[in-house]
mmCIF file of C-alpha atoms in Angstrom:
data_model
loop_
_atom_site.group_PDB
_atom_site.id
_atom_site.type_symbol
_atom_site.label_atom_id
_atom_site.label_comp_id
_atom_site.label_asym_id
_atom_site.label_seq_id
_atom_site.Cartn_x
_atom_site.Cartn_y
_atom_site.Cartn_z
ATOM 1 C CA UNK A 29 0.000 0.000 0.000
ATOM 2 C CA UNK A 30 2.869 2.358 0.675
ATOM 3 C CA UNK A 31 4.099 1.721 -2.849
ATOM 4 C CA UNK A 32 0.648 2.648 -4.191
ATOM 5 C CA UNK A 33 0.698 5.885 -2.213
ATOM 6 C CA UNK A 34 4.024 6.986 -3.689
ATOM 7 C CA UNK A 35 3.154 5.678 -7.157
ATOM 8 C CA UNK A 36 0.026 7.842 -7.240
ATOM 9 C CA UNK A 37 2.175 10.850 -6.262
ATOM 10 C CA UNK A 38 4.516 10.182 -9.185
ATOM 11 C CA UNK A 39 1.682 9.680 -11.657
ATOM 12 C CA UNK A 40 -0.084 12.841 -10.490
ATOM 13 C CA UNK A 41 3.181 14.753 -10.753
ATOM 14 C CA UNK A 42 3.721 13.649 -14.339
ATOM 15 C CA UNK A 43 0.111 14.379 -15.327
ATOM 16 C CA UNK A 44 -0.094 18.006 -14.262
ATOM 17 C CA UNK A 45 -3.506 19.595 -14.800
ATOM 18 C CA UNK A 46 -5.114 16.143 -14.960
ATOM 19 C CA UNK A 47 -5.605 15.595 -11.227
ATOM 20 C CA UNK A 48 -9.395 15.723 -11.447
ATOM 21 C CA UNK A 49 -9.502 13.237 -14.323
ATOM 22 C CA UNK A 50 -7.104 10.890 -12.578
ATOM 23 C CA UNK A 51 -9.089 11.176 -9.349
ATOM 24 C CA UNK A 52 -12.344 10.317 -11.124
ATOM 25 C CA UNK A 53 -10.738 7.265 -12.764
ATOM 26 C CA UNK A 54 -9.365 6.049 -9.436
ATOM 27 C CA UNK A 55 -12.704 6.623 -7.658
ATOM 28 C CA UNK A 56 -14.597 4.736 -10.379
ATOM 29 C CA UNK A 57 -12.115 1.867 -10.014
ATOM 30 C CA UNK A 58 -12.671 1.896 -6.262
ATOM 31 C CA UNK A 59 -16.440 1.927 -6.714
ATOM 32 C CA UNK A 60 -16.347 -1.031 -9.080
ATOM 33 C CA UNK A 61 -13.955 -3.123 -6.989
ATOM 34 C CA UNK A 62 -15.810 -2.414 -3.737
ATOM 35 C CA UNK A 63 -19.145 -3.176 -5.406
ATOM 36 C CA UNK A 64 -17.858 -6.605 -6.446
ATOM 37 C CA UNK A 65 -16.546 -7.112 -2.904
ATOM 38 C CA UNK A 66 -19.921 -6.193 -1.413
ATOM 39 C CA UNK A 67 -21.854 -8.360 -3.865
ATOM 40 C CA UNK A 68 -19.589 -11.291 -2.984
ATOM 41 C CA UNK A 69 -20.031 -10.706 0.762
ATOM 42 C CA UNK A 70 -23.814 -10.546 0.350
ATOM 43 C CA UNK A 71 -23.771 -13.839 -1.624
ATOM 44 C CA UNK A 72 -25.314 -12.117 -4.642
ATOM 45 C CA UNK A 73 -22.251 -13.214 -6.593
ATOM 46 C CA UNK A 74 -20.977 -16.730 -5.959
ATOM 47 C CA UNK A 75 -18.318 -16.852 -3.244
ATOM 48 C CA UNK A 76 -14.823 -17.255 -4.636
ATOM 49 C CA UNK A 77 -11.706 -16.588 -2.555
ATOM 50 C CA UNK A 78 -9.697 -15.410 -5.556
ATOM 51 C CA UNK A 79 -12.321 -12.844 -6.552
ATOM 52 C CA UNK A 80 -12.727 -11.741 -2.948
ATOM 53 C CA UNK A 81 -8.977 -11.263 -2.445
ATOM 54 C CA UNK A 82 -8.653 -9.499 -5.795
ATOM 55 C CA UNK A 83 -11.466 -7.114 -4.837
ATOM 56 C CA UNK A 84 -9.818 -6.366 -1.493
ATOM 57 C CA UNK A 85 -6.446 -5.706 -3.130
ATOM 58 C CA UNK A 86 -7.937 -3.509 -5.859
ATOM 59 C CA UNK A 87 -10.072 -1.554 -3.396
ATOM 60 C CA UNK A 88 -7.000 -0.946 -1.255
ATOM 61 C CA UNK A 89 -5.006 0.093 -4.311
ATOM 62 C CA UNK A 90 -7.635 2.554 -5.493
ATOM 63 C CA UNK A 91 -8.544 3.985 -2.084
ATOM 64 C CA UNK A 92 -4.923 4.530 -1.054
ATOM 65 C CA UNK A 93 -4.299 6.251 -4.396
ATOM 66 C CA UNK A 94 -7.135 8.670 -3.697
ATOM 67 C CA UNK A 95 -5.433 10.193 -0.640
ATOM 68 C CA UNK A 96 -2.569 12.112 -2.289
ATOM 69 C CA UNK A 97 -4.763 13.073 -5.244
ATOM 70 C CA UNK A 98 -7.366 14.633 -2.947
ATOM 71 C CA UNK A 99 -4.638 16.458 -1.047
ATOM 72 C CA UNK A 100 -3.222 17.837 -4.301
ATOM 73 C CA UNK A 101 -6.628 18.939 -5.561
ATOM 74 C CA UNK A 102 -7.604 20.561 -2.258
ATOM 75 C CA UNK A 103 -4.315 22.455 -2.007
ATOM 76 C CA UNK A 104 -4.753 23.711 -5.591
ATOM 77 C CA UNK A 105 -8.357 24.705 -4.883
ATOM 78 C CA UNK A 106 -7.529 26.725 -1.773
ATOM 79 C CA UNK A 107 -4.198 28.099 -3.003
ATOM 80 C CA UNK A 108 -3.801 31.415 -1.206
ATOM 81 C CA UNK A 109 -4.390 29.567 2.069
ATOM 82 C CA UNK A 110 -1.335 27.801 3.487
ATOM 83 C CA UNK A 111 -1.006 24.112 2.619
ATOM 84 C CA UNK A 112 -0.684 23.123 6.275
ATOM 85 C CA UNK A 113 -4.091 24.575 7.164
ATOM 86 C CA UNK A 114 -5.788 23.045 4.143
ATOM 87 C CA UNK A 115 -4.357 19.571 4.607
ATOM 88 C CA UNK A 116 -4.904 19.733 8.365
ATOM 89 C CA UNK A 117 -8.585 20.490 7.903
ATOM 90 C CA UNK A 118 -8.896 17.717 5.313
ATOM 91 C CA UNK A 119 -7.296 15.255 7.757
ATOM 92 C CA UNK A 120 -9.610 16.430 10.547
ATOM 93 C CA UNK A 121 -12.686 15.979 8.376
ATOM 94 C CA UNK A 122 -11.523 12.551 7.225
ATOM 95 C CA UNK A 123 -10.896 11.407 10.795
ATOM 96 C CA UNK A 124 -14.322 12.617 11.944
ATOM 97 C CA UNK A 125 -15.983 10.616 9.161
ATOM 98 C CA UNK A 126 -13.834 7.580 9.993
ATOM 99 C CA UNK A 127 -14.778 7.917 13.669
ATOM 100 C CA UNK A 128 -18.457 7.752 12.737
ATOM 101 C CA UNK A 129 -17.823 4.414 11.009
ATOM 102 C CA UNK A 130 -15.972 3.074 14.055
ATOM 103 C CA UNK A 131 -18.658 4.199 16.511
ATOM 104 C CA UNK A 132 -21.219 2.025 14.722
ATOM 105 C CA UNK A 133 -19.194 -1.085 15.607
ATOM 106 C CA UNK A 134 -19.239 -0.195 19.310
ATOM 107 C CA UNK A 135 -22.956 -0.917 19.718
ATOM 108 C CA UNK A 136 -23.342 -4.613 20.601
ATOM 109 C CA UNK A 137 -26.573 -5.476 18.761
ATOM 110 C CA UNK A 138 -26.106 -3.204 15.765
ATOM 111 C CA UNK A 139 -26.412 -4.806 12.343
ATOM 112 C CA UNK A 140 -23.336 -3.675 10.411
ATOM 113 C CA UNK A 141 -23.896 -5.545 7.153
ATOM 114 C CA UNK A 142 -24.967 -2.305 5.495
ATOM 115 C CA UNK A 143 -21.515 -0.717 5.994
ATOM 116 C CA UNK A 144 -20.216 -2.156 2.706
ATOM 117 C CA UNK A 145 -23.143 -0.601 0.838
ATOM 118 C CA UNK A 146 -22.505 2.715 2.599
ATOM 119 C CA UNK A 147 -18.890 2.564 1.390
ATOM 120 C CA UNK A 148 -19.985 1.893 -2.203
ATOM 121 C CA UNK A 149 -22.457 4.771 -2.007
ATOM 122 C CA UNK A 150 -19.902 7.104 -0.447
ATOM 123 C CA UNK A 151 -17.334 6.425 -3.147
ATOM 124 C CA UNK A 152 -19.995 6.886 -5.853
ATOM 125 C CA UNK A 153 -21.040 10.219 -4.312
ATOM 126 C CA UNK A 154 -17.389 11.283 -4.364
ATOM 127 C CA UNK A 155 -17.235 10.495 -8.104
ATOM 128 C CA UNK A 156 -20.250 12.717 -8.630
ATOM 129 C CA UNK A 157 -18.883 15.500 -6.402
ATOM 130 C CA UNK A 158 -15.449 15.535 -8.021
ATOM 131 C CA UNK A 159 -16.991 15.554 -11.501
ATOM 132 C CA UNK A 160 -18.928 18.712 -10.563
ATOM 133 C CA UNK A 161 -15.779 20.458 -9.320
ATOM 134 C CA UNK A 162 -14.437 23.095 -11.691
ATOM 135 C CA UNK A 163 -10.676 22.766 -11.875
ATOM 136 C CA UNK A 164 -8.368 25.705 -11.319
ATOM 137 C CA UNK A 165 -4.627 25.412 -10.955
ATOM 138 C CA UNK A 166 -3.651 28.804 -9.536
ATOM 139 C CA UNK A 167 -0.705 27.456 -7.551
ATOM 140 C CA UNK A 168 0.564 25.386 -10.472
ATOM 141 C CA UNK A 169 0.261 28.371 -12.815
ATOM 142 C CA UNK A 170 2.262 30.494 -10.388
ATOM 143 C CA UNK A 171 4.927 27.790 -9.976
ATOM 144 C CA UNK A 172 5.158 27.286 -13.735
ATOM 145 C CA UNK A 173 5.428 30.997 -14.500
ATOM 146 C CA UNK A 174 8.057 31.584 -11.819
ATOM 147 C CA UNK A 175 10.171 28.623 -12.956
ATOM 148 C CA UNK A 176 9.997 29.726 -16.599
ATOM 149 C CA UNK A 177 11.005 33.281 -15.657
ATOM 150 C CA UNK A 178 13.933 31.878 -13.651
ATOM 151 C CA UNK A 179 15.067 29.892 -16.689
ATOM 152 C CA UNK A 180 14.875 32.932 -18.958
ATOM 153 C CA UNK A 181 17.199 34.860 -16.609
ATOM 154 C CA UNK A 182 19.891 32.195 -16.908
#
């Protein structure tokens, strides 16, 4: 998973101005793989260990890849604000949402079979939300213009 995290950084770095597109592709991959996982767990699809393990690996691959891409997109979106504040707030929000998932498991008689469907729905909503986002790369434009002006001075 650590390799996936750094690989997504490298891919996003090489595909400047395509962060939104890459994020949508990764989220769709995560939605598809987690849907197959959920359908297998619910016995809608026949149980097969290979398919189940493949779905788990692919979901992990796609969901870990989302993290640096979201950070990059959020930092670009809120450019004049410092990166530390933006990423800190994103981490806080993510941990609050994660806490809500963990709290559900603390109730002894709570039926938690729906959690997989909530995950599929959440990822699908993220695809929709990211597709509505209008890209702007203010920070990247500033970095690009300053590096090209530095090169022209040399």
